[in-house]
Amino acid sequence: MVEAFAEHFAESREWICTYRTGVLASVVYRHYKNSRKPSGKEGAFVTERVLDRILVGAISDGRPIGLPEDLKKDFDGIMQKVAATKKPKP
C-alpha cells in the first residue's frame, strides 16, 4: 500500500494506492478545502478541513484509467517518488 498526503494552508490532497502481488489494484483520491478561523483567543485559530472531492479510480493492467487530466500529473508524480524509494533486489 502507498499512502501520500500533501497539505497546504488552503487545500489537502490524499492518494491511497493498494497493490495485490506487486501490481496496482486500486486508487482512491481525496481533496479537502482547508480554512482557518479565529478561535476567540488573541492570535489563535482553528483549522477546518472539508472533503470536497473523492475519486475511486478504475485499474487496467496495473494503471489507473479514466483519471481526469488534472489528476494524471499528480498521480504520476507520486509514483515517481515511490519508484525512487524502492530498493533494488539483490
Short mmCIF file of the N, C-alpha and C atoms (twelve columns), coordinates in Angstrom:
data_MODEL
# 
_entry.id   MODEL 
# 
loop_
_atom_site.group_PDB 
_atom_site.id 
_atom_site.type_symbol 
_atom_site.label_atom_id 
_atom_site.label_alt_id 
_atom_site.label_comp_id 
_atom_site.label_asym_id 
_atom_site.label_seq_id 
_atom_site.Cartn_x 
_atom_site.Cartn_y 
_atom_site.Cartn_z 
_atom_site.pdbx_PDB_model_num 
ATOM 1   N N  . MET A 1  0.848   -1.167 0.000   1 
ATOM 2   C CA . MET A 1  0.000   0.000  0.000   1 
ATOM 3   C C  . MET A 1  0.893   1.229  0.000   1 
ATOM 4   N N  . VAL A 2  0.465   2.229  -0.746  1 
ATOM 5   C CA . VAL A 2  1.141   3.520  -0.758  1 
ATOM 6   C C  . VAL A 2  0.117   4.560  -0.343  1 
ATOM 7   N N  . GLU A 3  0.459   5.361  0.641   1 
ATOM 8   C CA . GLU A 3  -0.388  6.472  1.046   1 
ATOM 9   C C  . GLU A 3  0.431   7.741  0.915   1 
ATOM 10  N N  . ALA A 4  -0.139  8.733  0.244   1 
ATOM 11  C CA . ALA A 4  0.538   10.013 0.084   1 
ATOM 12  C C  . ALA A 4  -0.426  11.111 0.502   1 
ATOM 13  N N  . PHE A 5  0.095   12.093 1.228   1 
ATOM 14  C CA . PHE A 5  -0.740  13.175 1.714   1 
ATOM 15  C C  . PHE A 5  0.047   14.466 1.600   1 
ATOM 16  N N  . ALA A 6  -0.543  15.488 0.979   1 
ATOM 17  C CA . ALA A 6  0.088   16.801 0.867   1 
ATOM 18  C C  . ALA A 6  -0.887  17.830 1.408   1 
ATOM 19  N N  . GLU A 7  -0.369  18.754 2.219   1 
ATOM 20  C CA . GLU A 7  -1.254  19.764 2.799   1 
ATOM 21  C C  . GLU A 7  -0.665  21.147 2.601   1 
ATOM 22  N N  . HIS A 8  -1.511  22.051 2.230   1 
ATOM 23  C CA . HIS A 8  -1.195  23.457 2.055   1 
ATOM 24  C C  . HIS A 8  -2.209  24.192 2.915   1 
ATOM 25  N N  . PHE A 9  -1.973  25.442 3.224   1 
ATOM 26  C CA . PHE A 9  -2.925  26.108 4.104   1 
ATOM 27  C C  . PHE A 9  -4.332  26.161 3.518   1 
ATOM 28  N N  . ALA A 10 -4.473  26.076 2.191   1 
ATOM 29  C CA . ALA A 10 -5.795  26.177 1.572   1 
ATOM 30  C C  . ALA A 10 -6.357  24.840 1.093   1 
ATOM 31  N N  . GLU A 11 -5.514  23.816 0.965   1 
ATOM 32  C CA . GLU A 11 -6.006  22.537 0.460   1 
ATOM 33  C C  . GLU A 11 -5.153  21.381 0.966   1 
ATOM 34  N N  . SER A 12 -5.756  20.185 0.936   1 
ATOM 35  C CA . SER A 12 -5.044  18.945 1.241   1 
ATOM 36  C C  . SER A 12 -5.411  17.945 0.161   1 
ATOM 37  N N  . ARG A 13 -4.434  17.117 -0.215  1 
ATOM 38  C CA . ARG A 13 -4.667  16.068 -1.208  1 
ATOM 39  C C  . ARG A 13 -4.179  14.752 -0.642  1 
ATOM 40  N N  . GLU A 14 -4.944  13.702 -0.887  1 
ATOM 41  C CA . GLU A 14 -4.606  12.387 -0.353  1 
ATOM 42  C C  . GLU A 14 -4.785  11.333 -1.442  1 
ATOM 43  N N  . TRP A 15 -3.769  10.493 -1.603  1 
ATOM 44  C CA . TRP A 15 -3.836  9.336  -2.502  1 
ATOM 45  C C  . TRP A 15 -3.640  8.077  -1.666  1 
ATOM 46  N N  . ILE A 16 -4.460  7.074  -1.896  1 
ATOM 47  C CA . ILE A 16 -4.262  5.763  -1.297  1 
ATOM 48  C C  . ILE A 16 -4.258  4.759  -2.443  1 
ATOM 49  N N  . CYS A 17 -3.129  4.089  -2.622  1 
ATOM 50  C CA . CYS A 17 -2.953  3.125  -3.712  1 
ATOM 51  C C  . CYS A 17 -2.650  1.766  -3.085  1 
ATOM 52  N N  . THR A 18 -3.445  0.777  -3.417  1 
ATOM 53  C CA . THR A 18 -3.217  -0.563 -2.882  1 
ATOM 54  C C  . THR A 18 -2.734  -1.477 -3.999  1 
ATOM 55  N N  . TYR A 19 -1.925  -2.440 -3.596  1 
ATOM 56  C CA . TYR A 19 -1.316  -3.375 -4.541  1 
ATOM 57  C C  . TYR A 19 -1.681  -4.799 -4.167  1 
ATOM 58  N N  . ARG A 20 -1.805  -5.630 -5.179  1 
ATOM 59  C CA . ARG A 20 -2.017  -7.061 -4.973  1 
ATOM 60  C C  . ARG A 20 -0.927  -7.765 -5.762  1 
ATOM 61  N N  . THR A 21 -0.122  -8.560 -5.089  1 
ATOM 62  C CA . THR A 21 1.036   -9.260 -5.669  1 
ATOM 63  C C  . THR A 21 1.901   -8.317 -6.502  1 
ATOM 64  N N  . GLY A 22 2.144   -7.121 -5.955  1 
ATOM 65  C CA . GLY A 22 3.040   -6.169 -6.592  1 
ATOM 66  C C  . GLY A 22 2.449   -5.365 -7.732  1 
ATOM 67  N N  . VAL A 23 1.157   -5.521 -8.008  1 
ATOM 68  C CA . VAL A 23 0.506   -4.809 -9.108  1 
ATOM 69  C C  . VAL A 23 -0.577  -3.896 -8.530  1 
ATOM 70  N N  . LEU A 24 -0.628  -2.670 -9.033  1 
ATOM 71  C CA . LEU A 24 -1.629  -1.716 -8.564  1 
ATOM 72  C C  . LEU A 24 -3.025  -2.307 -8.706  1 
ATOM 73  N N  . ALA A 25 -3.796  -2.300 -7.614  1 
ATOM 74  C CA . ALA A 25 -5.131  -2.905 -7.616  1 
ATOM 75  C C  . ALA A 25 -6.239  -1.872 -7.435  1 
ATOM 76  N N  . SER A 26 -5.963  -0.768 -6.704  1 
ATOM 77  C CA . SER A 26 -6.988  0.255  -6.515  1 
ATOM 78  C C  . SER A 26 -6.352  1.603  -6.197  1 
ATOM 79  N N  . VAL A 27 -7.089  2.652  -6.536  1 
ATOM 80  C CA . VAL A 27 -6.638  4.021  -6.289  1 
ATOM 81  C C  . VAL A 27 -7.819  4.830  -5.756  1 
ATOM 82  N N  . VAL A 28 -7.565  5.546  -4.655  1 
ATOM 83  C CA . VAL A 28 -8.565  6.463  -4.112  1 
ATOM 84  C C  . VAL A 28 -7.883  7.822  -3.957  1 
ATOM 85  N N  . TYR A 29 -8.559  8.871  -4.413  1 
ATOM 86  C CA . TYR A 29 -8.057  10.239 -4.286  1 
ATOM 87  C C  . TYR A 29 -9.090  11.057 -3.523  1 
ATOM 88  N N  . ARG A 30 -8.601  11.835 -2.559  1 
ATOM 89  C CA . ARG A 30 -9.476  12.746 -1.814  1 
ATOM 90  C C  . ARG A 30 -8.858  14.145 -1.830  1 
ATOM 91  N N  . HIS A 31 -9.708  15.135 -1.994  1 
ATOM 92  C CA . HIS A 31 -9.270  16.531 -1.965  1 
ATOM 93  C C  . HIS A 31 -10.083 17.249 -0.898  1 
ATOM 94  N N  . TYR A 32 -9.389  18.026 -0.077  1 
ATOM 95  C CA . TYR A 32 -10.032 18.754 1.007   1 
ATOM 96  C C  . TYR A 32 -9.763  20.248 0.850   1 
ATOM 97  N N  . LYS A 33 -10.730 21.061 1.219   1 
ATOM 98  C CA . LYS A 33 -10.523 22.506 1.319   1 
ATOM 99  C C  . LYS A 33 -10.244 22.809 2.778   1 
ATOM 100 N N  . ASN A 34 -9.183  23.553 3.027   1 
ATOM 101 C CA . ASN A 34 -8.788  23.912 4.391   1 
ATOM 102 C C  . ASN A 34 -9.076  25.388 4.639   1 
ATOM 103 N N  . SER A 35 -9.476  25.706 5.831   1 
ATOM 104 C CA . SER A 35 -9.657  27.103 6.205   1 
ATOM 105 C C  . SER A 35 -9.245  27.281 7.660   1 
ATOM 106 N N  . ARG A 36 -8.891  28.492 7.977   1 
ATOM 107 C CA . ARG A 36 -8.533  28.840 9.356   1 
ATOM 108 C C  . ARG A 36 -9.510  29.891 9.844   1 
ATOM 109 N N  . LYS A 37 -9.957  29.713 11.080  1 
ATOM 110 C CA . LYS A 37 -10.900 30.653 11.667  1 
ATOM 111 C C  . LYS A 37 -10.409 31.039 13.052  1 
ATOM 112 N N  . PRO A 38 -10.603 32.296 13.434  1 
ATOM 113 C CA . PRO A 38 -10.207 32.711 14.783  1 
ATOM 114 C C  . PRO A 38 -10.917 31.859 15.828  1 
ATOM 115 N N  . SER A 39 -10.188 31.509 16.885  1 
ATOM 116 C CA . SER A 39 -10.769 30.658 17.926  1 
ATOM 117 C C  . SER A 39 -11.312 31.448 19.104  1 
ATOM 118 N N  . GLY A 40 -11.133 32.750 19.083  1 
ATOM 119 C CA . GLY A 40 -11.593 33.561 20.208  1 
ATOM 120 C C  . GLY A 40 -10.448 34.059 21.063  1 
ATOM 121 N N  . LYS A 41 -9.350  33.302 21.073  1 
ATOM 122 C CA . LYS A 41 -8.163  33.746 21.801  1 
ATOM 123 C C  . LYS A 41 -7.328  34.593 20.845  1 
ATOM 124 N N  . GLU A 42 -6.729  35.617 21.369  1 
ATOM 125 C CA . GLU A 42 -5.958  36.531 20.545  1 
ATOM 126 C C  . GLU A 42 -4.836  35.806 19.803  1 
ATOM 127 N N  . GLY A 43 -4.858  35.890 18.476  1 
ATOM 128 C CA . GLY A 43 -3.824  35.288 17.648  1 
ATOM 129 C C  . GLY A 43 -3.988  33.799 17.411  1 
ATOM 130 N N  . ALA A 44 -4.944  33.160 18.048  1 
ATOM 131 C CA . ALA A 44 -5.137  31.716 17.892  1 
ATOM 132 C C  . ALA A 44 -6.212  31.455 16.830  1 
ATOM 133 N N  . PHE A 45 -6.150  30.278 16.256  1 
ATOM 134 C CA . PHE A 45 -7.134  29.913 15.253  1 
ATOM 135 C C  . PHE A 45 -7.378  28.410 15.294  1 
ATOM 136 N N  . VAL A 46 -8.443  27.984 14.659  1 
ATOM 137 C CA . VAL A 46 -8.737  26.570 14.476  1 
ATOM 138 C C  . VAL A 46 -8.733  26.294 12.982  1 
ATOM 139 N N  . THR A 47 -8.331  25.095 12.623  1 
ATOM 140 C CA . THR A 47 -8.291  24.701 11.220  1 
ATOM 141 C C  . THR A 47 -9.478  23.796 10.934  1 
ATOM 142 N N  . GLU A 48 -10.132 24.050 9.817   1 
ATOM 143 C CA . GLU A 48 -11.241 23.217 9.390   1 
ATOM 144 C C  . GLU A 48 -10.881 22.608 8.041   1 
ATOM 145 N N  . ARG A 49 -11.110 21.289 7.904   1 
ATOM 146 C CA . ARG A 49 -10.830 20.583 6.651   1 
ATOM 147 C C  . ARG A 49 -12.140 19.955 6.168   1 
ATOM 148 N N  . VAL A 50 -12.567 20.325 4.946   1 
ATOM 149 C CA . VAL A 50 -13.823 19.838 4.396   1 
ATOM 150 C C  . VAL A 50 -13.537 19.036 3.124   1 
ATOM 151 N N  . LEU A 51 -13.985 17.794 3.090   1 
ATOM 152 C CA . LEU A 51 -13.833 16.955 1.902   1 
ATOM 153 C C  . LEU A 51 -14.705 17.521 0.784   1 
ATOM 154 N N  . ASP A 52 -14.093 17.856 -0.356  1 
ATOM 155 C CA . ASP A 52 -14.900 18.399 -1.443  1 
ATOM 156 C C  . ASP A 52 -14.811 17.578 -2.732  1 
ATOM 157 N N  . ARG A 53 -13.959 16.543 -2.769  1 
ATOM 158 C CA . ARG A 53 -13.855 15.720 -3.971  1 
ATOM 159 C C  . ARG A 53 -13.301 14.356 -3.590  1 
ATOM 160 N N  . ILE A 54 -13.906 13.315 -4.111  1 
ATOM 161 C CA . ILE A 54 -13.381 11.965 -3.915  1 
ATOM 162 C C  . ILE A 54 -13.506 11.227 -5.242  1 
ATOM 163 N N  . LEU A 55 -12.490 10.452 -5.555  1 
ATOM 164 C CA . LEU A 55 -12.486 9.694  -6.799  1 
ATOM 165 C C  . LEU A 55 -11.941 8.308  -6.520  1 
ATOM 166 N N  . VAL A 56 -12.636 7.298  -6.974  1 
ATOM 167 C CA . VAL A 56 -12.154 5.924  -6.904  1 
ATOM 168 C C  . VAL A 56 -11.830 5.537  -8.330  1 
ATOM 169 N N  . GLY A 57 -10.542 5.292  -8.607  1 
ATOM 170 C CA . GLY A 57 -10.101 5.040  -9.974  1 
ATOM 171 C C  . GLY A 57 -10.206 3.591  -10.386 1 
ATOM 172 N N  . ALA A 58 -10.591 3.391  -11.641 1 
ATOM 173 C CA . ALA A 58 -10.587 2.052  -12.228 1 
ATOM 174 C C  . ALA A 58 -9.158  1.707  -12.627 1 
ATOM 175 N N  . ILE A 59 -8.806  0.418  -12.553 1 
ATOM 176 C CA . ILE A 59 -7.445  -0.039 -12.835 1 
ATOM 177 C C  . ILE A 59 -7.484  -1.017 -14.010 1 
ATOM 178 N N  . SER A 60 -6.534  -0.851 -14.926 1 
ATOM 179 C CA . SER A 60 -6.370  -1.791 -16.036 1 
ATOM 180 C C  . SER A 60 -4.880  -1.997 -16.256 1 
ATOM 181 N N  . ASP A 61 -4.450  -3.246 -16.254 1 
ATOM 182 C CA . ASP A 61 -3.031  -3.575 -16.435 1 
ATOM 183 C C  . ASP A 61 -2.137  -2.829 -15.455 1 
ATOM 184 N N  . GLY A 62 -2.604  -2.677 -14.216 1 
ATOM 185 C CA . GLY A 62 -1.793  -2.054 -13.181 1 
ATOM 186 C C  . GLY A 62 -1.687  -0.543 -13.271 1 
ATOM 187 N N  . ARG A 63 -2.513  0.092  -14.090 1 
ATOM 188 C CA . ARG A 63 -2.515  1.557  -14.231 1 
ATOM 189 C C  . ARG A 63 -3.939  2.066  -14.086 1 
ATOM 190 N N  . PRO A 64 -4.103  3.226  -13.457 1 
ATOM 191 C CA . PRO A 64 -5.456  3.783  -13.369 1 
ATOM 192 C C  . PRO A 64 -5.909  4.251  -14.749 1 
ATOM 193 N N  . ILE A 65 -7.178  4.070  -15.034 1 
ATOM 194 C CA . ILE A 65 -7.735  4.538  -16.306 1 
ATOM 195 C C  . ILE A 65 -8.837  5.544  -16.008 1 
ATOM 196 N N  . GLY A 66 -9.003  6.481  -16.902 1 
ATOM 197 C CA . GLY A 66 -10.068 7.455  -16.760 1 
ATOM 198 C C  . GLY A 66 -9.817  8.546  -15.741 1 
ATOM 199 N N  . LEU A 67 -8.560  8.715  -15.295 1 
ATOM 200 C CA . LEU A 67 -8.278  9.823  -14.378 1 
ATOM 201 C C  . LEU A 67 -8.447  11.134 -15.125 1 
ATOM 202 N N  . PRO A 68 -9.062  12.125 -14.506 1 
ATOM 203 C CA . PRO A 68 -9.129  13.441 -15.126 1 
ATOM 204 C C  . PRO A 68 -7.718  13.984 -15.342 1 
ATOM 205 N N  . GLU A 69 -7.565  14.811 -16.344 1 
ATOM 206 C CA . GLU A 69 -6.243  15.358 -16.696 1 
ATOM 207 C C  . GLU A 69 -5.542  16.003 -15.507 1 
ATOM 208 N N  . ASP A 70 -6.296  16.720 -14.667 1 
ATOM 209 C CA . ASP A 70 -5.665  17.407 -13.540 1 
ATOM 210 C C  . ASP A 70 -5.081  16.442 -12.513 1 
ATOM 211 N N  . LEU A 71 -5.529  15.193 -12.530 1 
ATOM 212 C CA . LEU A 71 -5.008  14.224 -11.564 1 
ATOM 213 C C  . LEU A 71 -3.936  13.306 -12.148 1 
ATOM 214 N N  . LYS A 72 -3.849  13.180 -13.463 1 
ATOM 215 C CA . LYS A 72 -2.840  12.308 -14.079 1 
ATOM 216 C C  . LYS A 72 -1.431  12.744 -13.690 1 
ATOM 217 N N  . LYS A 73 -1.157  14.029 -13.798 1 
ATOM 218 C CA . LYS A 73 0.177   14.550 -13.465 1 
ATOM 219 C C  . LYS A 73 0.478   14.350 -11.976 1 
ATOM 220 N N  . ASP A 74 -0.504  14.594 -11.141 1 
ATOM 221 C CA . ASP A 74 -0.334  14.417 -9.698  1 
ATOM 222 C C  . ASP A 74 -0.034  12.955 -9.378  1 
ATOM 223 N N  . PHE A 75 -0.805  12.035 -9.954  1 
ATOM 224 C CA . PHE A 75 -0.600  10.601 -9.730  1 
ATOM 225 C C  . PHE A 75 0.786   10.173 -10.210 1 
ATOM 226 N N  . ASP A 76 1.181   10.605 -11.407 1 
ATOM 227 C CA . ASP A 76 2.497   10.237 -11.937 1 
ATOM 228 C C  . ASP A 76 3.627   10.756 -11.047 1 
ATOM 229 N N  . GLY A 77 3.454   11.940 -10.483 1 
ATOM 230 C CA . GLY A 77 4.461   12.482 -9.571  1 
ATOM 231 C C  . GLY A 77 4.599   11.636 -8.318  1 
ATOM 232 N N  . ILE A 78 3.483   11.172 -7.784  1 
ATOM 233 C CA . ILE A 78 3.510   10.296 -6.615  1 
ATOM 234 C C  . ILE A 78 4.234   8.996  -6.954  1 
ATOM 235 N N  . MET A 79 3.911   8.405  -8.097  1 
ATOM 236 C CA . MET A 79 4.519   7.126  -8.488  1 
ATOM 237 C C  . MET A 79 6.021   7.265  -8.753  1 
ATOM 238 N N  . GLN A 80 6.451   8.410  -9.249  1 
ATOM 239 C CA . GLN A 80 7.893   8.641  -9.428  1 
ATOM 240 C C  . GLN A 80 8.594   8.646  -8.072  1 
ATOM 241 N N  . LYS A 81 7.977   9.255  -7.086  1 
ATOM 242 C CA . LYS A 81 8.569   9.277  -5.742  1 
ATOM 243 C C  . LYS A 81 8.596   7.880  -5.137  1 
ATOM 244 N N  . VAL A 82 7.546   7.112  -5.377  1 
ATOM 245 C CA . VAL A 82 7.513   5.722  -4.887  1 
ATOM 246 C C  . VAL A 82 8.637   4.913  -5.533  1 
ATOM 247 N N  . ALA A 83 8.786   5.044  -6.853  1 
ATOM 248 C CA . ALA A 83 9.815   4.286  -7.572  1 
ATOM 249 C C  . ALA A 83 11.215  4.663  -7.074  1 
ATOM 250 N N  . ALA A 84 11.422  5.915  -6.728  1 
ATOM 251 C CA . ALA A 84 12.737  6.366  -6.259  1 
ATOM 252 C C  . ALA A 84 13.087  5.793  -4.895  1 
ATOM 253 N N  . THR A 85 12.099  5.355  -4.133  1 
ATOM 254 C CA . THR A 85 12.365  4.821  -2.797  1 
ATOM 255 C C  . THR A 85 12.485  3.313  -2.777  1 
ATOM 256 N N  . LYS A 86 12.174  2.654  -3.890  1 
ATOM 257 C CA . LYS A 86 12.264  1.196  -3.923  1 
ATOM 258 C C  . LYS A 86 13.716  0.763  -3.942  1 
ATOM 259 N N  . LYS A 87 14.016  -0.240 -3.152  1 
ATOM 260 C CA . LYS A 87 15.372  -0.789 -3.097  1 
ATOM 261 C C  . LYS A 87 15.529  -1.847 -4.175  1 
ATOM 262 N N  . PRO A 88 16.667  -1.852 -4.873  1 
ATOM 263 C CA . PRO A 88 16.874  -2.887 -5.884  1 
ATOM 264 C C  . PRO A 88 16.978  -4.260 -5.217  1 
ATOM 265 N N  . LYS A 89 16.454  -5.271 -5.896  1 
ATOM 266 C CA . LYS A 89 16.525  -6.632 -5.367  1 
ATOM 267 C C  . LYS A 89 17.934  -7.176 -5.585  1 
ATOM 268 N N  . PRO A 90 18.468  -7.891 -4.575  1 
ATOM 269 C CA . PRO A 90 19.846  -8.427 -4.700  1 
ATOM 270 C C  . PRO A 90 19.941  -9.536 -5.719  1 
# 
